[in-house]
mmCIF file with all atom_site columns, C-alpha atoms in Angstrom:
data_model
loop_
_atom_site.group_PDB
_atom_site.id
_atom_site.type_symbol
_atom_site.label_atom_id
_atom_site.label_alt_id
_atom_site.label_comp_id
_atom_site.label_asym_id
_atom_site.label_entity_id
_atom_site.label_seq_id
_atom_site.pdbx_PDB_ins_code
_atom_site.Cartn_x
_atom_site.Cartn_y
_atom_site.Cartn_z
_atom_site.occupancy
_atom_site.B_iso_or_equiv
_atom_site.pdbx_formal_charge
_atom_site.auth_seq_id
_atom_site.auth_comp_id
_atom_site.auth_asym_id
_atom_site.auth_atom_id
_atom_site.pdbx_PDB_model_num
ATOM 1   C CA . MET I 1 1   ? 102.696 100.115 111.727 1.00 94.00 ? 1   MET I CA 1
ATOM 2   C CA . TRP I 1 2   ? 102.374 103.577 113.055 1.00 97.00 ? 2   TRP I CA 1
ATOM 3   C CA . CYS I 1 3   ? 105.107 105.441 111.487 1.00 96.00 ? 3   CYS I CA 1
ATOM 4   C CA . PRO I 1 4   ? 108.810 104.730 110.141 1.00 96.00 ? 4   PRO I CA 1
ATOM 5   C CA . GLU I 1 5   ? 109.841 104.756 113.903 1.00 96.00 ? 5   GLU I CA 1
ATOM 6   C CA . GLY I 1 6   ? 107.760 100.784 114.293 1.00 96.00 ? 6   GLY I CA 1
ATOM 7   C CA . LEU I 1 7   ? 104.872 101.689 116.308 1.00 97.00 ? 7   LEU I CA 1
ATOM 8   C CA . ASP I 1 8   ? 102.845 98.606  116.536 1.00 95.00 ? 8   ASP I CA 1
ATOM 9   C CA . GLU I 1 9   ? 99.210  99.290  116.812 1.00 97.00 ? 9   GLU I CA 1
ATOM 10  C CA . VAL I 1 10  ? 99.626  95.784  119.087 1.00 94.00 ? 10  VAL I CA 1
ATOM 11  C CA . GLU I 1 11  ? 101.594 97.493  120.874 1.00 93.00 ? 11  GLU I CA 1
ATOM 12  C CA . ALA I 1 12  ? 100.199 101.029 121.287 1.00 96.00 ? 12  ALA I CA 1
ATOM 13  C CA . GLU I 1 13  ? 96.077  100.373 121.064 1.00 97.00 ? 13  GLU I CA 1
ATOM 14  C CA . LEU I 1 14  ? 95.727  103.446 120.304 1.00 98.00 ? 14  LEU I CA 1
ATOM 15  C CA . LEU I 1 15  ? 92.440  102.204 118.784 1.00 97.00 ? 15  LEU I CA 1
ATOM 16  C CA . GLY I 1 16  ? 91.838  100.722 121.701 1.00 94.00 ? 16  GLY I CA 1
ATOM 17  C CA . PRO I 1 17  ? 92.072  96.832  123.239 1.00 92.00 ? 17  PRO I CA 1
ATOM 18  C CA . PRO I 1 18  ? 92.477  94.210  120.533 1.00 88.00 ? 18  PRO I CA 1
ATOM 19  C CA . GLU I 1 19  ? 89.747  92.621  121.249 1.00 91.00 ? 19  GLU I CA 1
ATOM 20  C CA . ASP I 1 20  ? 87.194  95.435  121.405 1.00 93.00 ? 20  ASP I CA 1
ATOM 21  C CA . LEU I 1 21  ? 88.129  96.362  117.528 1.00 97.00 ? 21  LEU I CA 1
ATOM 22  C CA . LYS I 1 22  ? 85.765  93.215  116.948 1.00 96.00 ? 22  LYS I CA 1
ATOM 23  C CA . GLY I 1 23  ? 82.833  93.823  114.818 1.00 97.00 ? 23  GLY I CA 1
ATOM 24  C CA . ARG I 1 24  ? 83.350  97.768  114.827 1.00 98.00 ? 24  ARG I CA 1
ATOM 25  C CA . ASP I 1 25  ? 82.589  100.230 111.466 1.00 98.00 ? 25  ASP I CA 1
ATOM 26  C CA . VAL I 1 26  ? 86.263  101.378 111.039 1.00 98.00 ? 26  VAL I CA 1
ATOM 27  C CA . LEU I 1 27  ? 87.168  103.567 108.139 1.00 98.00 ? 27  LEU I CA 1
ATOM 28  C CA . GLU I 1 28  ? 90.481  104.201 107.096 1.00 98.00 ? 28  GLU I CA 1
ATOM 29  C CA . LEU I 1 29  ? 91.878  107.690 105.648 1.00 98.00 ? 29  LEU I CA 1
ATOM 30  C CA . GLY I 1 30  ? 94.547  107.306 102.927 1.00 96.00 ? 30  GLY I CA 1
ATOM 31  C CA . ALA I 1 31  ? 94.283  104.250 102.884 1.00 96.00 ? 31  ALA I CA 1
ATOM 32  C CA . GLY I 1 32  ? 96.984  103.058 99.620  1.00 94.00 ? 32  GLY I CA 1
ATOM 33  C CA . ALA I 1 33  ? 97.517  99.851  99.129  1.00 94.00 ? 33  ALA I CA 1
ATOM 34  C CA . ALA I 1 34  ? 94.957  99.049  102.766 1.00 95.00 ? 34  ALA I CA 1
ATOM 35  C CA . GLN I 1 35  ? 97.529  97.391  104.862 1.00 94.00 ? 35  GLN I CA 1
ATOM 36  C CA . CYS I 1 36  ? 95.863  99.075  107.995 1.00 95.00 ? 36  CYS I CA 1
ATOM 37  C CA . SER I 1 37  ? 92.554  97.407  107.137 1.00 97.00 ? 37  SER I CA 1
ATOM 38  C CA . ARG I 1 38  ? 93.367  93.998  106.421 1.00 96.00 ? 38  ARG I CA 1
ATOM 39  C CA . TRP I 1 39  ? 95.262  93.796  109.474 1.00 96.00 ? 39  TRP I CA 1
ATOM 40  C CA . LEU I 1 40  ? 91.802  95.284  111.044 1.00 97.00 ? 40  LEU I CA 1
ATOM 41  C CA . THR I 1 41  ? 90.389  92.688  109.581 1.00 97.00 ? 41  THR I CA 1
ATOM 42  C CA . ALA I 1 42  ? 92.056  90.395  110.875 1.00 95.00 ? 42  ALA I CA 1
ATOM 43  C CA . GLN I 1 43  ? 91.246  91.719  113.943 1.00 96.00 ? 43  GLN I CA 1
ATOM 44  C CA . GLY I 1 44  ? 87.675  91.177  113.530 1.00 96.00 ? 44  GLY I CA 1
ATOM 45  C CA . ALA I 1 45  ? 87.226  94.876  112.712 1.00 97.00 ? 45  ALA I CA 1
ATOM 46  C CA . ARG I 1 46  ? 84.428  96.340  109.970 1.00 98.00 ? 46  ARG I CA 1
ATOM 47  C CA . PRO I 1 47  ? 86.872  98.460  107.600 1.00 98.00 ? 47  PRO I CA 1
ATOM 48  C CA . VAL I 1 48  ? 86.134  100.769 105.234 1.00 98.00 ? 48  VAL I CA 1
ATOM 49  C CA . ALA I 1 49  ? 89.238  101.768 103.373 1.00 98.00 ? 49  ALA I CA 1
ATOM 50  C CA . LEU I 1 50  ? 89.214  105.373 101.132 1.00 98.00 ? 50  LEU I CA 1
ATOM 51  C CA . ASP I 1 51  ? 91.629  106.868 98.895  1.00 97.00 ? 51  ASP I CA 1
ATOM 52  C CA . LEU I 1 52  ? 91.993  109.754 96.753  1.00 96.00 ? 52  LEU I CA 1
ATOM 53  C CA . SER I 1 53  ? 94.283  107.272 93.834  1.00 94.00 ? 53  SER I CA 1
ATOM 54  C CA . HIS I 1 54  ? 92.282  105.101 92.336  1.00 94.00 ? 54  HIS I CA 1
ATOM 55  C CA . ARG I 1 55  ? 96.174  103.831 91.150  1.00 94.00 ? 55  ARG I CA 1
ATOM 56  C CA . GLN I 1 56  ? 96.573  102.760 95.171  1.00 94.00 ? 56  GLN I CA 1
ATOM 57  C CA . LEU I 1 57  ? 93.229  101.050 95.546  1.00 95.00 ? 57  LEU I CA 1
ATOM 58  C CA . GLN I 1 58  ? 94.519  98.915  92.552  1.00 95.00 ? 58  GLN I CA 1
ATOM 59  C CA . HIS I 1 59  ? 97.308  98.244  94.261  1.00 94.00 ? 59  HIS I CA 1
ATOM 60  C CA . ALA I 1 60  ? 95.408  97.190  97.190  1.00 94.00 ? 60  ALA I CA 1
ATOM 61  C CA . LEU I 1 61  ? 92.927  95.170  94.702  1.00 93.00 ? 61  LEU I CA 1
ATOM 62  C CA . ARG I 1 62  ? 96.144  93.194  93.175  1.00 94.00 ? 62  ARG I CA 1
ATOM 63  C CA . ILE I 1 63  ? 97.371  92.233  97.210  1.00 93.00 ? 63  ILE I CA 1
ATOM 64  C CA . GLY I 1 64  ? 93.522  90.647  97.645  1.00 90.00 ? 64  GLY I CA 1
ATOM 65  C CA . VAL I 1 65  ? 91.027  92.479  99.945  1.00 91.00 ? 65  VAL I CA 1
ATOM 66  C CA . SER I 1 66  ? 87.578  91.549  101.072 1.00 93.00 ? 66  SER I CA 1
ATOM 67  C CA . PHE I 1 67  ? 85.910  94.866  102.413 1.00 96.00 ? 67  PHE I CA 1
ATOM 68  C CA . PRO I 1 68  ? 85.311  97.973  100.898 1.00 96.00 ? 68  PRO I CA 1
ATOM 69  C CA . LEU I 1 69  ? 87.438  99.989  99.043  1.00 97.00 ? 69  LEU I CA 1
ATOM 70  C CA . VAL I 1 70  ? 86.344  103.741 98.219  1.00 98.00 ? 70  VAL I CA 1
ATOM 71  C CA . CYS I 1 71  ? 87.678  106.509 95.943  1.00 97.00 ? 71  CYS I CA 1
ATOM 72  C CA . ALA I 1 72  ? 86.505  109.423 97.231  1.00 97.00 ? 72  ALA I CA 1
ATOM 73  C CA . ASP I 1 73  ? 87.981  112.976 98.481  1.00 97.00 ? 73  ASP I CA 1
ATOM 74  C CA . ALA I 1 74  ? 88.746  113.138 102.401 1.00 97.00 ? 74  ALA I CA 1
ATOM 75  C CA . SER I 1 75  ? 87.162  116.053 102.793 1.00 97.00 ? 75  SER I CA 1
ATOM 76  C CA . VAL I 1 76  ? 83.940  115.020 100.905 1.00 97.00 ? 76  VAL I CA 1
ATOM 77  C CA . LEU I 1 77  ? 83.364  111.324 102.194 1.00 98.00 ? 77  LEU I CA 1
ATOM 78  C CA . PRO I 1 78  ? 80.896  110.203 101.028 1.00 98.00 ? 78  PRO I CA 1
ATOM 79  C CA . PHE I 1 79  ? 78.645  108.305 103.832 1.00 98.00 ? 79  PHE I CA 1
ATOM 80  C CA . ALA I 1 80  ? 75.882  108.550 106.403 1.00 98.00 ? 80  ALA I CA 1
ATOM 81  C CA . ASP I 1 81  ? 76.234  110.986 109.226 1.00 98.00 ? 81  ASP I CA 1
ATOM 82  C CA . GLY I 1 82  ? 77.639  107.960 112.229 1.00 98.00 ? 82  GLY I CA 1
ATOM 83  C CA . SER I 1 83  ? 77.978  105.743 110.189 1.00 98.00 ? 83  SER I CA 1
ATOM 84  C CA . PHE I 1 84  ? 81.259  104.455 111.807 1.00 98.00 ? 84  PHE I CA 1
ATOM 85  C CA . ASP I 1 85  ? 82.579  103.728 115.761 1.00 98.00 ? 85  ASP I CA 1
ATOM 86  C CA . LEU I 1 86  ? 86.721  104.734 114.457 1.00 98.00 ? 86  LEU I CA 1
ATOM 87  C CA . ALA I 1 87  ? 88.541  106.265 111.958 1.00 98.00 ? 87  ALA I CA 1
ATOM 88  C CA . CYS I 1 88  ? 92.112  105.895 111.311 1.00 98.00 ? 88  CYS I CA 1
ATOM 89  C CA . SER I 1 89  ? 94.980  107.509 109.489 1.00 98.00 ? 89  SER I CA 1
ATOM 90  C CA . ALA I 1 90  ? 98.836  106.556 109.369 1.00 97.00 ? 90  ALA I CA 1
ATOM 91  C CA . TYR I 1 91  ? 99.880  109.474 106.894 1.00 96.00 ? 91  TYR I CA 1
ATOM 92  C CA . GLY I 1 92  ? 97.495  109.358 104.524 1.00 95.00 ? 92  GLY I CA 1
ATOM 93  C CA . ALA I 1 93  ? 94.782  112.735 103.954 1.00 95.00 ? 93  ALA I CA 1
ATOM 94  C CA . LEU I 1 94  ? 95.722  115.186 106.247 1.00 96.00 ? 94  LEU I CA 1
ATOM 95  C CA . PRO I 1 95  ? 99.443  116.002 105.169 1.00 96.00 ? 95  PRO I CA 1
ATOM 96  C CA . PHE I 1 96  ? 97.821  117.009 101.790 1.00 96.00 ? 96  PHE I CA 1
ATOM 97  C CA . VAL I 1 97  ? 95.167  119.466 102.266 1.00 95.00 ? 97  VAL I CA 1
ATOM 98  C CA . ALA I 1 98  ? 95.653  123.164 102.773 1.00 94.00 ? 98  ALA I CA 1
ATOM 99  C CA . ASP I 1 99  ? 92.806  122.632 105.344 1.00 96.00 ? 99  ASP I CA 1
ATOM 100 C CA . PRO I 1 100 ? 92.720  119.865 107.460 1.00 97.00 ? 100 PRO I CA 1
ATOM 101 C CA . ARG I 1 101 ? 89.942  121.264 109.239 1.00 97.00 ? 101 ARG I CA 1
ATOM 102 C CA . LEU I 1 102 ? 87.393  120.497 105.897 1.00 97.00 ? 102 LEU I CA 1
ATOM 103 C CA . VAL I 1 103 ? 89.063  116.076 106.900 1.00 98.00 ? 103 VAL I CA 1
ATOM 104 C CA . LEU I 1 104 ? 88.443  116.320 110.493 1.00 98.00 ? 104 LEU I CA 1
ATOM 105 C CA . ARG I 1 105 ? 85.058  118.143 110.061 1.00 98.00 ? 105 ARG I CA 1
ATOM 106 C CA . GLU I 1 106 ? 83.989  115.749 107.408 1.00 98.00 ? 106 GLU I CA 1
ATOM 107 C CA . VAL I 1 107 ? 85.059  112.245 110.542 1.00 98.00 ? 107 VAL I CA 1
ATOM 108 C CA . ARG I 1 108 ? 83.441  113.901 113.045 1.00 98.00 ? 108 ARG I CA 1
ATOM 109 C CA . ARG I 1 109 ? 80.029  114.117 110.917 1.00 98.00 ? 109 ARG I CA 1
ATOM 110 C CA . VAL I 1 110 ? 80.461  109.883 110.290 1.00 98.00 ? 110 VAL I CA 1
ATOM 111 C CA . LEU I 1 111 ? 81.787  109.282 113.248 1.00 98.00 ? 111 LEU I CA 1
ATOM 112 C CA . ARG I 1 112 ? 79.190  107.725 116.723 1.00 98.00 ? 112 ARG I CA 1
ATOM 113 C CA . PRO I 1 113 ? 78.849  109.260 119.414 1.00 97.00 ? 113 PRO I CA 1
ATOM 114 C CA . GLY I 1 114 ? 81.937  108.532 121.726 1.00 96.00 ? 114 GLY I CA 1
ATOM 115 C CA . GLY I 1 115 ? 84.328  107.524 118.386 1.00 97.00 ? 115 GLY I CA 1
ATOM 116 C CA . ARG I 1 116 ? 87.342  108.010 118.145 1.00 98.00 ? 116 ARG I CA 1
ATOM 117 C CA . PHE I 1 117 ? 89.592  109.240 115.135 1.00 98.00 ? 117 PHE I CA 1
ATOM 118 C CA . VAL I 1 118 ? 93.605  108.063 115.425 1.00 98.00 ? 118 VAL I CA 1
ATOM 119 C CA . PHE I 1 119 ? 95.898  110.049 112.959 1.00 98.00 ? 119 PHE I CA 1
ATOM 120 C CA . SER I 1 120 ? 99.447  110.575 112.696 1.00 98.00 ? 120 SER I CA 1
ATOM 121 C CA . VAL I 1 121 ? 101.135 112.897 110.493 1.00 98.00 ? 121 VAL I CA 1
ATOM 122 C CA . THR I 1 122 ? 105.468 113.663 110.176 1.00 96.00 ? 122 THR I CA 1
ATOM 123 C CA . HIS I 1 123 ? 106.358 115.590 113.280 1.00 97.00 ? 123 HIS I CA 1
ATOM 124 C CA . PRO I 1 124 ? 105.895 119.608 112.319 1.00 97.00 ? 124 PRO I CA 1
ATOM 125 C CA . LEU I 1 125 ? 109.470 120.216 114.215 1.00 97.00 ? 125 LEU I CA 1
ATOM 126 C CA . ARG I 1 126 ? 111.183 118.218 111.034 1.00 96.00 ? 126 ARG I CA 1
ATOM 127 C CA . TRP I 1 127 ? 109.575 120.381 108.698 1.00 95.00 ? 127 TRP I CA 1
ATOM 128 C CA . ALA I 1 128 ? 112.640 123.027 110.299 1.00 97.00 ? 128 ALA I CA 1
ATOM 129 C CA . PHE I 1 129 ? 115.406 120.636 108.952 1.00 97.00 ? 129 PHE I CA 1
ATOM 130 C CA . PRO I 1 130 ? 116.862 119.485 105.977 1.00 95.00 ? 130 PRO I CA 1
ATOM 131 C CA . ASP I 1 131 ? 115.406 115.764 104.888 1.00 93.00 ? 131 ASP I CA 1
ATOM 132 C CA . GLU I 1 132 ? 118.470 114.075 105.310 1.00 95.00 ? 132 GLU I CA 1
ATOM 133 C CA . PRO I 1 133 ? 119.247 111.528 107.385 1.00 96.00 ? 133 PRO I CA 1
ATOM 134 C CA . GLY I 1 134 ? 122.887 111.612 108.166 1.00 96.00 ? 134 GLY I CA 1
ATOM 135 C CA . PRO I 1 135 ? 124.137 114.471 110.055 1.00 96.00 ? 135 PRO I CA 1
ATOM 136 C CA . GLU I 1 136 ? 123.680 116.914 107.291 1.00 96.00 ? 136 GLU I CA 1
ATOM 137 C CA . GLY I 1 137 ? 120.473 116.539 108.908 1.00 96.00 ? 137 GLY I CA 1
ATOM 138 C CA . LEU I 1 138 ? 120.623 117.908 111.808 1.00 96.00 ? 138 LEU I CA 1
ATOM 139 C CA . SER I 1 139 ? 120.598 121.746 111.381 1.00 96.00 ? 139 SER I CA 1
ATOM 140 C CA . VAL I 1 140 ? 118.182 123.854 111.436 1.00 97.00 ? 140 VAL I CA 1
ATOM 141 C CA . SER I 1 141 ? 117.855 124.990 107.790 1.00 95.00 ? 141 SER I CA 1
ATOM 142 C CA . GLY I 1 142 ? 114.648 127.033 108.101 1.00 95.00 ? 142 GLY I CA 1
ATOM 143 C CA . SER I 1 143 ? 111.749 128.508 109.821 1.00 97.00 ? 143 SER I CA 1
ATOM 144 C CA . TYR I 1 144 ? 109.346 126.637 111.506 1.00 97.00 ? 144 TYR I CA 1
ATOM 145 C CA . PHE I 1 145 ? 107.002 128.785 111.275 1.00 98.00 ? 145 PHE I CA 1
ATOM 146 C CA . ASP I 1 146 ? 106.617 129.306 107.532 1.00 97.00 ? 146 ASP I CA 1
ATOM 147 C CA . ARG I 1 147 ? 104.142 126.966 106.110 1.00 96.00 ? 147 ARG I CA 1
ATOM 148 C CA . THR I 1 148 ? 104.545 127.151 102.594 1.00 95.00 ? 148 THR I CA 1
ATOM 149 C CA . PRO I 1 149 ? 103.890 123.554 100.965 1.00 95.00 ? 149 PRO I CA 1
ATOM 150 C CA . TYR I 1 150 ? 106.150 121.260 100.316 1.00 94.00 ? 150 TYR I CA 1
ATOM 151 C CA . VAL I 1 151 ? 105.374 121.322 96.281  1.00 95.00 ? 151 VAL I CA 1
ATOM 152 C CA . GLU I 1 152 ? 107.005 119.149 93.180  1.00 95.00 ? 152 GLU I CA 1
ATOM 153 C CA . GLN I 1 153 ? 106.285 119.766 89.683  1.00 94.00 ? 153 GLN I CA 1
ATOM 154 C CA . ASP I 1 154 ? 106.260 118.017 86.461  1.00 94.00 ? 154 ASP I CA 1
ATOM 155 C CA . ASP I 1 155 ? 108.406 119.579 83.735  1.00 92.00 ? 155 ASP I CA 1
ATOM 156 C CA . GLU I 1 156 ? 105.254 121.210 82.586  1.00 92.00 ? 156 GLU I CA 1
ATOM 157 C CA . GLY I 1 157 ? 105.386 123.101 85.644  1.00 91.00 ? 157 GLY I CA 1
ATOM 158 C CA . LEU I 1 158 ? 102.227 121.183 87.140  1.00 93.00 ? 158 LEU I CA 1
ATOM 159 C CA . ALA I 1 159 ? 101.982 119.763 90.769  1.00 92.00 ? 159 ALA I CA 1
ATOM 160 C CA . VAL I 1 160 ? 101.965 116.162 91.149  1.00 91.00 ? 160 VAL I CA 1
ATOM 161 C CA . TYR I 1 161 ? 102.712 116.131 95.139  1.00 93.00 ? 161 TYR I CA 1
ATOM 162 C CA . VAL I 1 162 ? 102.277 118.628 97.596  1.00 95.00 ? 162 VAL I CA 1
ATOM 163 C CA . GLU I 1 163 ? 102.259 118.645 101.140 1.00 95.00 ? 163 GLU I CA 1
ATOM 164 C CA . HIS I 1 164 ? 101.375 120.803 103.402 1.00 96.00 ? 164 HIS I CA 1
ATOM 165 C CA . HIS I 1 165 ? 103.224 122.269 106.825 1.00 96.00 ? 165 HIS I CA 1
ATOM 166 C CA . ARG I 1 166 ? 101.130 122.526 110.188 1.00 97.00 ? 166 ARG I CA 1
ATOM 167 C CA . THR I 1 167 ? 102.860 123.273 113.624 1.00 98.00 ? 167 THR I CA 1
ATOM 168 C CA . LEU I 1 168 ? 101.799 121.647 116.394 1.00 98.00 ? 168 LEU I CA 1
ATOM 169 C CA . GLY I 1 169 ? 99.797  124.240 117.583 1.00 98.00 ? 169 GLY I CA 1
ATOM 170 C CA . ASP I 1 170 ? 98.068  124.476 113.912 1.00 98.00 ? 170 ASP I CA 1
ATOM 171 C CA . ARG I 1 171 ? 97.318  120.854 114.631 1.00 98.00 ? 171 ARG I CA 1
ATOM 172 C CA . VAL I 1 172 ? 96.194  121.244 118.183 1.00 98.00 ? 172 VAL I CA 1
ATOM 173 C CA . ARG I 1 173 ? 93.926  123.998 117.097 1.00 98.00 ? 173 ARG I CA 1
ATOM 174 C CA . ASP I 1 174 ? 92.310  122.058 113.802 1.00 98.00 ? 174 ASP I CA 1
ATOM 175 C CA . VAL I 1 175 ? 91.019  119.449 116.436 1.00 98.00 ? 175 VAL I CA 1
ATOM 176 C CA . VAL I 1 176 ? 89.748  121.166 119.178 1.00 98.00 ? 176 VAL I CA 1
ATOM 177 C CA . THR I 1 177 ? 88.446  123.919 116.985 1.00 97.00 ? 177 THR I CA 1
ATOM 178 C CA . SER I 1 178 ? 86.580  121.071 114.429 1.00 98.00 ? 178 SER I CA 1
ATOM 179 C CA . GLY I 1 179 ? 84.846  119.008 117.768 1.00 97.00 ? 179 GLY I CA 1
ATOM 180 C CA . PHE I 1 180 ? 86.909  116.689 118.761 1.00 98.00 ? 180 PHE I CA 1
ATOM 181 C CA . ARG I 1 181 ? 88.443  116.084 122.521 1.00 98.00 ? 181 ARG I CA 1
ATOM 182 C CA . LEU I 1 182 ? 92.113  115.636 122.128 1.00 98.00 ? 182 LEU I CA 1
ATOM 183 C CA . VAL I 1 183 ? 93.275  112.410 124.278 1.00 97.00 ? 183 VAL I CA 1
ATOM 184 C CA . ASP I 1 184 ? 96.615  111.726 123.359 1.00 98.00 ? 184 ASP I CA 1
ATOM 185 C CA . LEU I 1 185 ? 99.352  113.182 121.327 1.00 98.00 ? 185 LEU I CA 1
ATOM 186 C CA . VAL I 1 186 ? 102.348 110.383 121.063 1.00 98.00 ? 186 VAL I CA 1
ATOM 187 C CA . GLU I 1 187 ? 105.336 111.133 120.289 1.00 98.00 ? 187 GLU I CA 1
ATOM 188 C CA . PRO I 1 188 ? 106.973 107.670 119.653 1.00 97.00 ? 188 PRO I CA 1
ATOM 189 C CA . GLU I 1 189 ? 111.079 107.632 120.190 1.00 97.00 ? 189 GLU I CA 1
ATOM 190 C CA . TRP I 1 190 ? 113.159 105.843 117.962 1.00 97.00 ? 190 TRP I CA 1
ATOM 191 C CA . PRO I 1 191 ? 113.652 102.285 119.578 1.00 97.00 ? 191 PRO I CA 1
ATOM 192 C CA . ASP I 1 192 ? 117.310 100.541 119.375 1.00 96.00 ? 192 ASP I CA 1
ATOM 193 C CA . TRP I 1 193 ? 116.047 97.419  116.887 1.00 97.00 ? 193 TRP I CA 1
ATOM 194 C CA . ASN I 1 194 ? 114.915 99.556  114.693 1.00 96.00 ? 194 ASN I CA 1
ATOM 195 C CA . THR I 1 195 ? 118.434 100.463 111.873 1.00 96.00 ? 195 THR I CA 1
ATOM 196 C CA . SER I 1 196 ? 116.038 100.911 108.903 1.00 94.00 ? 196 SER I CA 1
ATOM 197 C CA . GLU I 1 197 ? 116.955 103.949 106.945 1.00 94.00 ? 197 GLU I CA 1
ATOM 198 C CA . TRP I 1 198 ? 114.760 105.019 104.468 1.00 91.00 ? 198 TRP I CA 1
ATOM 199 C CA . GLY I 1 199 ? 114.301 109.185 103.110 1.00 90.00 ? 199 GLY I CA 1
ATOM 200 C CA . GLY I 1 200 ? 115.309 111.211 105.726 1.00 93.00 ? 200 GLY I CA 1
ATOM 201 C CA . TRP I 1 201 ? 114.466 108.502 108.633 1.00 95.00 ? 201 TRP I CA 1
ATOM 202 C CA . SER I 1 202 ? 117.064 107.180 110.026 1.00 97.00 ? 202 SER I CA 1
ATOM 203 C CA . PRO I 1 203 ? 118.438 106.066 113.595 1.00 97.00 ? 203 PRO I CA 1
ATOM 204 C CA . LEU I 1 204 ? 120.776 109.206 114.157 1.00 97.00 ? 204 LEU I CA 1
ATOM 205 C CA . ARG I 1 205 ? 117.985 111.822 113.935 1.00 96.00 ? 205 ARG I CA 1
ATOM 206 C CA . GLY I 1 206 ? 115.117 109.113 115.311 1.00 97.00 ? 206 GLY I CA 1
ATOM 207 C CA . HIS I 1 207 ? 117.134 109.792 118.873 1.00 96.00 ? 207 HIS I CA 1
ATOM 208 C CA . LEU I 1 208 ? 117.868 113.387 118.180 1.00 97.00 ? 208 LEU I CA 1
ATOM 209 C CA . ILE I 1 209 ? 114.235 114.946 117.426 1.00 96.00 ? 209 ILE I CA 1
ATOM 210 C CA . PRO I 1 210 ? 110.970 113.517 116.764 1.00 97.00 ? 210 PRO I CA 1
ATOM 211 C CA . GLY I 1 211 ? 109.838 112.160 113.299 1.00 96.00 ? 211 GLY I CA 1
ATOM 212 C CA . THR I 1 212 ? 106.264 110.964 113.633 1.00 98.00 ? 212 THR I CA 1
ATOM 213 C CA . ALA I 1 213 ? 103.392 112.887 115.794 1.00 98.00 ? 213 ALA I CA 1
ATOM 214 C CA . ILE I 1 214 ? 99.983  110.894 116.140 1.00 98.00 ? 214 ILE I CA 1
ATOM 215 C CA . PHE I 1 215 ? 96.988  112.622 117.734 1.00 98.00 ? 215 PHE I CA 1
ATOM 216 C CA . VAL I 1 216 ? 93.789  110.170 119.492 1.00 98.00 ? 216 VAL I CA 1
ATOM 217 C CA . CYS I 1 217 ? 90.877  112.130 119.530 1.00 98.00 ? 217 CYS I CA 1
ATOM 218 C CA . GLU I 1 218 ? 87.460  111.653 120.077 1.00 98.00 ? 218 GLU I CA 1
ATOM 219 C CA . ARG I 1 219 ? 84.087  112.736 119.861 1.00 96.00 ? 219 ARG I CA 1
ATOM 220 C CA . ASP I 1 220 ? 81.581  113.675 122.161 1.00 89.00 ? 220 ASP I CA 1
#
């Protein structure tokens, strides 16, 4: 699943037809509990799940995995050049680094020629609206062009969560200047069957403003 809208890779085939995944080496960035890698394994792929959080990878171990788990920084990937055929990230890694080009260049380095990288992030437009699921989340509350990161702090004032805003133009430039070709930009529409409400996600908002941007990139 690429996003809260419920876009399924089985339907979208952004990584390619399911039959083409068999035997492919795939890197999942910001894997969390490695749900995507488990799905990839079921398709016959050979995934490696990477996350900066040791605790998240512990969750993956408890659930059970049959593929490598790697605790590492996505901007300094511990893999040789040309190690993977594909890379993917569903809301992982890229929103949480100040300069996503560091991650993109590393992903390009570890991909083989013709390799594809697909990643989903919160749609940049959402940053101008309150993170509320109801009508209050439909009025602009800030500047879309304000790139000040969102930061949560603990009682001692230390940052425990940081998410960075990039405009849509920033994201496109990041992809292109990092050596990728942008093949597609997918903005999933909210489907009628999805009645879920979670955080700032809801059918009300989803039917009116985009919530997710998915970038499909390829290296030469």
